[in-house]
Backbone as CSV, one residue per row, in Angstrom:
resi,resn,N_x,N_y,N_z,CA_x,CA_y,CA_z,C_x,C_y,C_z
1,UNK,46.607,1.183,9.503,45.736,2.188,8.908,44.625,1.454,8.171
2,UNK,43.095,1.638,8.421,42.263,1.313,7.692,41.648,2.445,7.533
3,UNK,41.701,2.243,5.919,40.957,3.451,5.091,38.894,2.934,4.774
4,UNK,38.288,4.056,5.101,37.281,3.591,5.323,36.323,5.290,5.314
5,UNK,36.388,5.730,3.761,36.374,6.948,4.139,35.564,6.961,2.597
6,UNK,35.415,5.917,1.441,35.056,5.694,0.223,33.173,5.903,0.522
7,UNK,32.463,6.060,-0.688,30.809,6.109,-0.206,30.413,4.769,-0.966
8,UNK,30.984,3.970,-1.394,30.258,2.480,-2.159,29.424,2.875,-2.601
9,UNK,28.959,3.477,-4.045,28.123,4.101,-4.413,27.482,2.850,-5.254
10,UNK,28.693,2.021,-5.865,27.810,0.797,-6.087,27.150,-0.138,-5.595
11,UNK,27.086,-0.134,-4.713,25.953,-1.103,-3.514,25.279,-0.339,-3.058
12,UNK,24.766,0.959,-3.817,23.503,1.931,-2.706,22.361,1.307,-2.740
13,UNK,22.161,0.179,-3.803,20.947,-0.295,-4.051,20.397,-1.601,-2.883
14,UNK,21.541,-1.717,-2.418,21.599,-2.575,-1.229,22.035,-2.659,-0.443
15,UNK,23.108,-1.398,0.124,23.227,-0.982,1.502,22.131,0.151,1.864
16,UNK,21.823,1.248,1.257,20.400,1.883,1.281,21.385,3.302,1.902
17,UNK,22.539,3.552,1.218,23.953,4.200,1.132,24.914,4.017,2.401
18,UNK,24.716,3.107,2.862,25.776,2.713,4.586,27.011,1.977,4.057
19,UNK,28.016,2.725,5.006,29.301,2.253,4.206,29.037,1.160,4.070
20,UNK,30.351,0.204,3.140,30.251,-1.265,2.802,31.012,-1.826,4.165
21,UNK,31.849,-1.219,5.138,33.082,-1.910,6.121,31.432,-2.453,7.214
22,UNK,30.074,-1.926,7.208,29.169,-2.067,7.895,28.086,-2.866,7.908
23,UNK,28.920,-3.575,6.332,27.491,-4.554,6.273,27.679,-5.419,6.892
24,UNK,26.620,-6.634,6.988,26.739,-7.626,8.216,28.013,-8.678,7.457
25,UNK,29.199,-9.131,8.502,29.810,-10.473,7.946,30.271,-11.494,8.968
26,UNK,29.990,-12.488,8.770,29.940,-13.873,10.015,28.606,-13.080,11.065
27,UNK,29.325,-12.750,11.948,28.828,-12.600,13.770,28.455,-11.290,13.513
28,UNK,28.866,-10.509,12.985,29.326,-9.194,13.407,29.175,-8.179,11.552
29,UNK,30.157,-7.264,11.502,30.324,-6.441,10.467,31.581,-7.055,10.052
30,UNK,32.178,-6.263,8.027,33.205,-6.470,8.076,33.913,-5.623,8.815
31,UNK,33.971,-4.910,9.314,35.129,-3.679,10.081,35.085,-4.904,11.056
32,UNK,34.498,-5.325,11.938,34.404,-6.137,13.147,35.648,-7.337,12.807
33,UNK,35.218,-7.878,10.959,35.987,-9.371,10.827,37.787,-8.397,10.917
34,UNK,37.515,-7.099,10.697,38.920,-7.075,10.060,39.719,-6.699,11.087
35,UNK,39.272,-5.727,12.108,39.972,-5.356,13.761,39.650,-7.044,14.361
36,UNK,39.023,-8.227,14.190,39.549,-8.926,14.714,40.517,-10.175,14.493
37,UNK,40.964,-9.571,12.564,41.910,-11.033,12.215,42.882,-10.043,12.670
38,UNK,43.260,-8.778,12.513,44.697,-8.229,13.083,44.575,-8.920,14.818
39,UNK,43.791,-8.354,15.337,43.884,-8.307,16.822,44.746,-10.204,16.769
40,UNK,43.978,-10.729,16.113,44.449,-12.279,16.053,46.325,-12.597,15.957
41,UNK,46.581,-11.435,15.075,48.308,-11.337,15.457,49.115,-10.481,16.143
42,UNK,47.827,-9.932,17.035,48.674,-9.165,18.089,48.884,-7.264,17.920
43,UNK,48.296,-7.489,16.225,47.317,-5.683,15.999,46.265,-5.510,16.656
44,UNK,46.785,-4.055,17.850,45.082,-4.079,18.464,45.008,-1.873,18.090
45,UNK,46.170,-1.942,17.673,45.751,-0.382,17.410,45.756,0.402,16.429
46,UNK,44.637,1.190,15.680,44.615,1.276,14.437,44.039,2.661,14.371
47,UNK,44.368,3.186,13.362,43.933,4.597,12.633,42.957,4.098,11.630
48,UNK,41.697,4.882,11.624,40.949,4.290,10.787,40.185,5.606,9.657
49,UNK,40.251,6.035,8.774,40.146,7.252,8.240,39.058,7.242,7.241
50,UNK,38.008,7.590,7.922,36.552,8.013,7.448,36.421,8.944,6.546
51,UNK,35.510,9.172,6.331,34.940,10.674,5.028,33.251,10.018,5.116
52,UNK,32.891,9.790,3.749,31.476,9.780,3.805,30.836,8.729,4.627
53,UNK,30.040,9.217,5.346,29.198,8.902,6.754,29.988,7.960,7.652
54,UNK,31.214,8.979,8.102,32.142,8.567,9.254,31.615,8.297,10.354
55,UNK,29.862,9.050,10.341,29.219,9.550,11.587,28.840,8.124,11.810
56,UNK,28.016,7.246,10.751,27.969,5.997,11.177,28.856,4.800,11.079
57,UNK,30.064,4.950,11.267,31.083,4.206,11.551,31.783,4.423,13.010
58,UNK,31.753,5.986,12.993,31.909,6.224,14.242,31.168,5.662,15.376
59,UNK,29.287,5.812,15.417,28.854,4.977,15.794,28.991,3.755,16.226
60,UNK,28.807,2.936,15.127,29.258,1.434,14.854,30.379,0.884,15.812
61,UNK,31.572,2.249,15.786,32.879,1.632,16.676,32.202,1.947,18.558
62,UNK,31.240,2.759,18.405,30.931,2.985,19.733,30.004,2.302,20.484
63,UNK,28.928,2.281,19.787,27.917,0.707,20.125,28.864,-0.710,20.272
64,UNK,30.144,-0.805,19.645,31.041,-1.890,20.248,32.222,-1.613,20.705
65,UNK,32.057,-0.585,21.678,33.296,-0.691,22.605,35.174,-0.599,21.857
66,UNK,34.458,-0.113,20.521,36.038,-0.126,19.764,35.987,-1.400,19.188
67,UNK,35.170,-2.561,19.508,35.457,-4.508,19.995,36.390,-4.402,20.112
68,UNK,36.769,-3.664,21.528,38.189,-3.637,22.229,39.421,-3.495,21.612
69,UNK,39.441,-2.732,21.077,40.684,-2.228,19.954,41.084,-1.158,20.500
70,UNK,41.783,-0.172,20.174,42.554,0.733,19.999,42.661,1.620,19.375
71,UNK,41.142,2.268,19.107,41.007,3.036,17.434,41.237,4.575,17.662
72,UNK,41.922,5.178,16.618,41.520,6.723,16.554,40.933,6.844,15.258
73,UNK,39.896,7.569,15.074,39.351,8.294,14.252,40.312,9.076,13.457
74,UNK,39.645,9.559,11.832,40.593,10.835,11.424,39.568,10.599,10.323
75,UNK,39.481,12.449,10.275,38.106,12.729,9.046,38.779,12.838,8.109
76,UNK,38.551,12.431,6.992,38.952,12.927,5.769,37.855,13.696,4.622
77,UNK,38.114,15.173,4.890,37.040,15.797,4.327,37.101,15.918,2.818
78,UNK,38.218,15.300,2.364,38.452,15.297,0.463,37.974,13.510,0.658
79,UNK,37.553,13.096,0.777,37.674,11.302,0.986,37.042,11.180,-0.840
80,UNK,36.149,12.046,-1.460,35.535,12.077,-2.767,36.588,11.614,-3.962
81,UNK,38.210,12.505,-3.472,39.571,12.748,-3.891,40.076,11.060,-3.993
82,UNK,39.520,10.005,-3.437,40.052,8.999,-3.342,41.009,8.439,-2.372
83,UNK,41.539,7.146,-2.055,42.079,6.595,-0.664,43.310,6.981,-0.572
84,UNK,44.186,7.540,-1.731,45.772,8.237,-1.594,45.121,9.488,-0.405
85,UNK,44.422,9.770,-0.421,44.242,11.906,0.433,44.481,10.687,1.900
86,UNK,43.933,9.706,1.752,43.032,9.195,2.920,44.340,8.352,3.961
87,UNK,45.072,7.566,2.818,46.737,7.453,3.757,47.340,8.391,4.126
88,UNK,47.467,9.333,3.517,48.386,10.670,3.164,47.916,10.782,4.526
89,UNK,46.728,11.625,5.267,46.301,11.829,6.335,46.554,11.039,7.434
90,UNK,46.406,9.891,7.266,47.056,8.877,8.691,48.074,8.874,8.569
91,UNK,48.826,9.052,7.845,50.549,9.466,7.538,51.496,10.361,7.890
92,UNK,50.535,11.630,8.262,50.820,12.564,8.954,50.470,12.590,10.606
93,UNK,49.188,11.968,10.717,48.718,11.826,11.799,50.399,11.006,12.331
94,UNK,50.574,9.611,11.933,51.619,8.815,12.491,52.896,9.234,12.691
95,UNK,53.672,8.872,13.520,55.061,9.282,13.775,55.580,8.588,12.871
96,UNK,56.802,9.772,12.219,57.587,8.826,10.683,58.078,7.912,10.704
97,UNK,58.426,6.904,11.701,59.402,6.008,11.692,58.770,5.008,12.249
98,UNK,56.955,5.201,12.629,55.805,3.949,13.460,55.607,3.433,11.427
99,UNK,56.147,1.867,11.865,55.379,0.782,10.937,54.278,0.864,10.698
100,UNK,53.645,0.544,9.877,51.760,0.563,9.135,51.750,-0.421,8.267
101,UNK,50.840,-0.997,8.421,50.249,-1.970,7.272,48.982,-1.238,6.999
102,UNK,48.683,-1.077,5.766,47.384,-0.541,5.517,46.293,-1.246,4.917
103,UNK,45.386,-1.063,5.168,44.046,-1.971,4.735,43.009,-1.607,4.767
104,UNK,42.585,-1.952,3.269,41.240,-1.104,2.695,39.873,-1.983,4.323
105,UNK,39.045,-1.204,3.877,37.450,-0.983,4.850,37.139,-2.088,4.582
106,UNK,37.087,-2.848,3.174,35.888,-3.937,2.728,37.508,-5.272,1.972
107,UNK,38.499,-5.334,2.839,39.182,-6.213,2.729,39.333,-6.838,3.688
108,UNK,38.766,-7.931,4.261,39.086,-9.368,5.187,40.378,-10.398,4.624
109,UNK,41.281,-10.023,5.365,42.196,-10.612,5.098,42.249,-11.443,6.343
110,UNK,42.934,-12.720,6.204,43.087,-13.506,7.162,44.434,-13.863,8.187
111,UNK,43.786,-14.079,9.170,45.348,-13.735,10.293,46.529,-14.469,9.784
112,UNK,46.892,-15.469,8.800,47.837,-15.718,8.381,48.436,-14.871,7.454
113,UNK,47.682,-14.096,6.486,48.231,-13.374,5.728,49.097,-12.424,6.528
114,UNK,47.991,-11.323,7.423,48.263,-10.588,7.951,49.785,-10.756,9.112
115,UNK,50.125,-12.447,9.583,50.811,-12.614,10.444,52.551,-12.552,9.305
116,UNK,51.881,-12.629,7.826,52.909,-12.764,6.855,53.647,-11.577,6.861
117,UNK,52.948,-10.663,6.470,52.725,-9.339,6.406,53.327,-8.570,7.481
118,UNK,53.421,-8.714,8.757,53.749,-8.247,10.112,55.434,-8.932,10.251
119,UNK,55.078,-10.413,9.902,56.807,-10.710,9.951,57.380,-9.619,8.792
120,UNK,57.013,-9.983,7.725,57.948,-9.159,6.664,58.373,-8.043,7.373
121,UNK,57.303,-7.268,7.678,57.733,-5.885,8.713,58.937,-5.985,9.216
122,UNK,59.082,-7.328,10.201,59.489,-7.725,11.321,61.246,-7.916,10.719
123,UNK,61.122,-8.445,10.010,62.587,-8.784,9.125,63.244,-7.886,8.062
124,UNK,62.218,-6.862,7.496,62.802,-5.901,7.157,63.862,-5.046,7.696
125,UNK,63.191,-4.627,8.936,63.684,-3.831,9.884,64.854,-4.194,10.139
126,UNK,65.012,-5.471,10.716,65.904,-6.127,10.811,67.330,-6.328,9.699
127,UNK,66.965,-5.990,8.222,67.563,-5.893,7.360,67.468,-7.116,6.395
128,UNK,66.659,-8.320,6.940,66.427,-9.667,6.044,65.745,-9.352,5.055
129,UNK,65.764,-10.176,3.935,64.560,-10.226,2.877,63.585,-11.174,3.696
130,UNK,62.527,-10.394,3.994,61.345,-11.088,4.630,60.426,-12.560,3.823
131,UNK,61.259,-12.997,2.733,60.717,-14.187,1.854,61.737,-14.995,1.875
132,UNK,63.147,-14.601,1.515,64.128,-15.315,1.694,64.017,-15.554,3.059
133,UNK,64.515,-14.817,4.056,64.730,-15.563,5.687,63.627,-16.430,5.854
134,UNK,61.857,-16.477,5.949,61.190,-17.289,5.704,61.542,-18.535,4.893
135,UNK,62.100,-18.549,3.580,62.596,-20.057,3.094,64.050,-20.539,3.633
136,UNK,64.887,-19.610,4.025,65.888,-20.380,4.835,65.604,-20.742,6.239
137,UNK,64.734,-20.307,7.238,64.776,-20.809,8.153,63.212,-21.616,8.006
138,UNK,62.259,-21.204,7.760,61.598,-21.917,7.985,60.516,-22.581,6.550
139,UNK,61.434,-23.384,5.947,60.749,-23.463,4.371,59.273,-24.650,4.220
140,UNK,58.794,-24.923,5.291,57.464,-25.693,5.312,56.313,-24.075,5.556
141,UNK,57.272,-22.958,5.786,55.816,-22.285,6.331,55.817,-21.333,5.247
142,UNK,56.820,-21.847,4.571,56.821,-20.873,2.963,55.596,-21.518,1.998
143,UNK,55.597,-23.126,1.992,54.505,-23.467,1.097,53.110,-23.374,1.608
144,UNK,53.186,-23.489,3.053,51.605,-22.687,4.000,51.159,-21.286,3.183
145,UNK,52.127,-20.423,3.199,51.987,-18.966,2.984,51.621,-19.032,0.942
146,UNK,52.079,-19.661,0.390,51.773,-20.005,-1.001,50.464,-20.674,-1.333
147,UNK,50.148,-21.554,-0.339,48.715,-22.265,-0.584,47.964,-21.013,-0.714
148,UNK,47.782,-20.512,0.857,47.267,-19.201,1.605,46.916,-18.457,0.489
149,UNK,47.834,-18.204,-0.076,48.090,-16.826,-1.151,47.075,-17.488,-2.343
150,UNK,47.458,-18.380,-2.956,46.729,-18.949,-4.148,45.122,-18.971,-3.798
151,UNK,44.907,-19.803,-2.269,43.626,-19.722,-2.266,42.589,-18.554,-1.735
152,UNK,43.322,-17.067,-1.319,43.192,-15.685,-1.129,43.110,-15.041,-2.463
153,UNK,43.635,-15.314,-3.324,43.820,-14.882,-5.134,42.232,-15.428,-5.744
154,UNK,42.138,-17.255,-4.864,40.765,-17.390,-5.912,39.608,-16.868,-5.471
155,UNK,39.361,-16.883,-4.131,38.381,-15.965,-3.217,38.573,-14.838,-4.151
156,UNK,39.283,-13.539,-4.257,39.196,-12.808,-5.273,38.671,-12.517,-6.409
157,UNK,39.252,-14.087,-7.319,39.071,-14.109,-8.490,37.198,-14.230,-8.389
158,UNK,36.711,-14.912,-7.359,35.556,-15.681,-7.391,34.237,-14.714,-7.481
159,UNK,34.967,-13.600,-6.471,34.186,-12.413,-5.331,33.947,-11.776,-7.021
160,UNK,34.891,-11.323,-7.139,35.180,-10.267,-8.718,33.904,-10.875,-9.617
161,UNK,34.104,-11.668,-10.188,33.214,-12.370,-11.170,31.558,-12.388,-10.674
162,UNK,31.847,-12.640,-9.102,30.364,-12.461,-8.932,29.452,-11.046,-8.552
163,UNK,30.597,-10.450,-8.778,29.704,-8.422,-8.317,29.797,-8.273,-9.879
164,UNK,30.626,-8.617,-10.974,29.958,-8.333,-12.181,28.881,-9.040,-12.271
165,UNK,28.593,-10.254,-12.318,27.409,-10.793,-12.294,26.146,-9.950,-11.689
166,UNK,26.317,-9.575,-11.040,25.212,-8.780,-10.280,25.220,-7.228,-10.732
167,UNK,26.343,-7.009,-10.864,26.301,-5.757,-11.914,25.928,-5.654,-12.776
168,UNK,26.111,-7.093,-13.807,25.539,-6.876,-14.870,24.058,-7.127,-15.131
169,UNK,23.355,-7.597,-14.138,22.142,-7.625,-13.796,21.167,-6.756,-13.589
170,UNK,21.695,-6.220,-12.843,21.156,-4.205,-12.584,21.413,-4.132,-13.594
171,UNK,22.590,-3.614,-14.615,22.448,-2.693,-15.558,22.029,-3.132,-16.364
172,UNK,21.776,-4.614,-16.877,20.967,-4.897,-18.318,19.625,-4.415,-17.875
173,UNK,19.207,-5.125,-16.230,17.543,-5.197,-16.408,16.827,-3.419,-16.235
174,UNK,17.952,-3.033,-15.912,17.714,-1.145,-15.378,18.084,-0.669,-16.681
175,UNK,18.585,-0.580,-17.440,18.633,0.232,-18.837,18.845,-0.809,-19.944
176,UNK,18.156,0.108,-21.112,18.555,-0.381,-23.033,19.803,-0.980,-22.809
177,UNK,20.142,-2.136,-23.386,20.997,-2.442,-23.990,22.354,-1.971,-24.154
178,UNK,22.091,-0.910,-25.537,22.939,0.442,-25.780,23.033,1.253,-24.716
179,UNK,22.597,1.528,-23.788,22.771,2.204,-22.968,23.579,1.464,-21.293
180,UNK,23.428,0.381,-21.317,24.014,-0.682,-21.026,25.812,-0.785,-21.004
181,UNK,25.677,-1.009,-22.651,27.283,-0.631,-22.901,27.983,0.255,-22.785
182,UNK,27.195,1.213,-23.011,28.077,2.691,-22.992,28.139,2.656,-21.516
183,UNK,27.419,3.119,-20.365,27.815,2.939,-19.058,29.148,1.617,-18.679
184,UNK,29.155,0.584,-19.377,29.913,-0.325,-18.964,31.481,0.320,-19.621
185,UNK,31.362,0.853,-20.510,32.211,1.932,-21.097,32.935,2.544,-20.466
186,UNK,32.144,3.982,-20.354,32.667,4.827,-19.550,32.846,4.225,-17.920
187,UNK,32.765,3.475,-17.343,33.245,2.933,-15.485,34.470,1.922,-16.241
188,UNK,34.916,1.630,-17.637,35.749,0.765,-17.679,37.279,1.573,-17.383
């Protein structure tokens, strides 16, 4: 399930209001990086649940052929309501007992995570603790998956720090001061 149904109201000033899953990343878009680190472990079919301007995402998936995926659409006409309406809906759409990993529009996660993520699935089911069976059978790909993780956390930490930076840029040089804070206020 990729939810992809939010309006990024904070980047209107520089998407010019087009979702964020559409801006350009590497080759392609992020929606493009993210149907192709799954496809990379063998995810090629996905529910993807739109709301504001689905019309150009919809697009987007059609000018590329799906990039050979497996997609269904699903509108979410509360998408304003936030990304709970927006699982809830592919949730129903899905048969109760089909596995899902879900993943936000403007998250690039990388095929190792994601291949982490898919085993856990994989060993759940099965009845293993999907971290334990990983360190008993295979405990070199436990400290892979820990690097992974730490250096996925600082990308984070890095990304974060730098959209305030730029946030706080707009809003000092776009309003007073006082008026400044109080907006930083009330979005806290």
């Amino acid at each position: 399930i990729i939810t992809a149904a939010g309006q990024s109201s904070r980047l209107w000033e520089t998407t010019g209001r087009e979702p964020k899953t559409l801006l350009p990343f590497g080759e392609s878009s992020i929606l493009s990086a993210i149907l192709h680190n799954f496809a990379q472990v063998g995810i090629r079919d996905f529910v993807i649940v739109t709301g504001y301007r689905g019309d150009l995402i919809a697009q987007h998936l059609r000018d590329h052929a799906n990039f050979g995926m497996n997609v269904h659409l699903l509108d979410n006409p509360e998408w304003h309501r936030g990304n709970g309406l927006s699982v809830l809906r592919a949730l129903a759409y899905l048969a109760p007992e089909e596995p899902v990993i879900l993943s936000m529009a403007d998250h690039v996660v990388s095929p190792a995570a994601l291949a982490a993520v898919r085993d856990g699935l994989r060993d759940a089911r099965a009845g293993r603790s999907p971290f334990l069976w990983t360190m008993l059978t295979q405990p070199a790909k436990v400290q892979g998956r820990l690097n992974e993780g730490l250096i996925a956390t600082a990308r984070i930490i890095l990304l974060g720090l730098a959209m305030d930076r730029v946030y706080q840029k707009i809003v000092f040089d776009t309003f007073h001061p006082v008026e400044a804070v109080l907006i930083a206020i009330l979005l806290a």
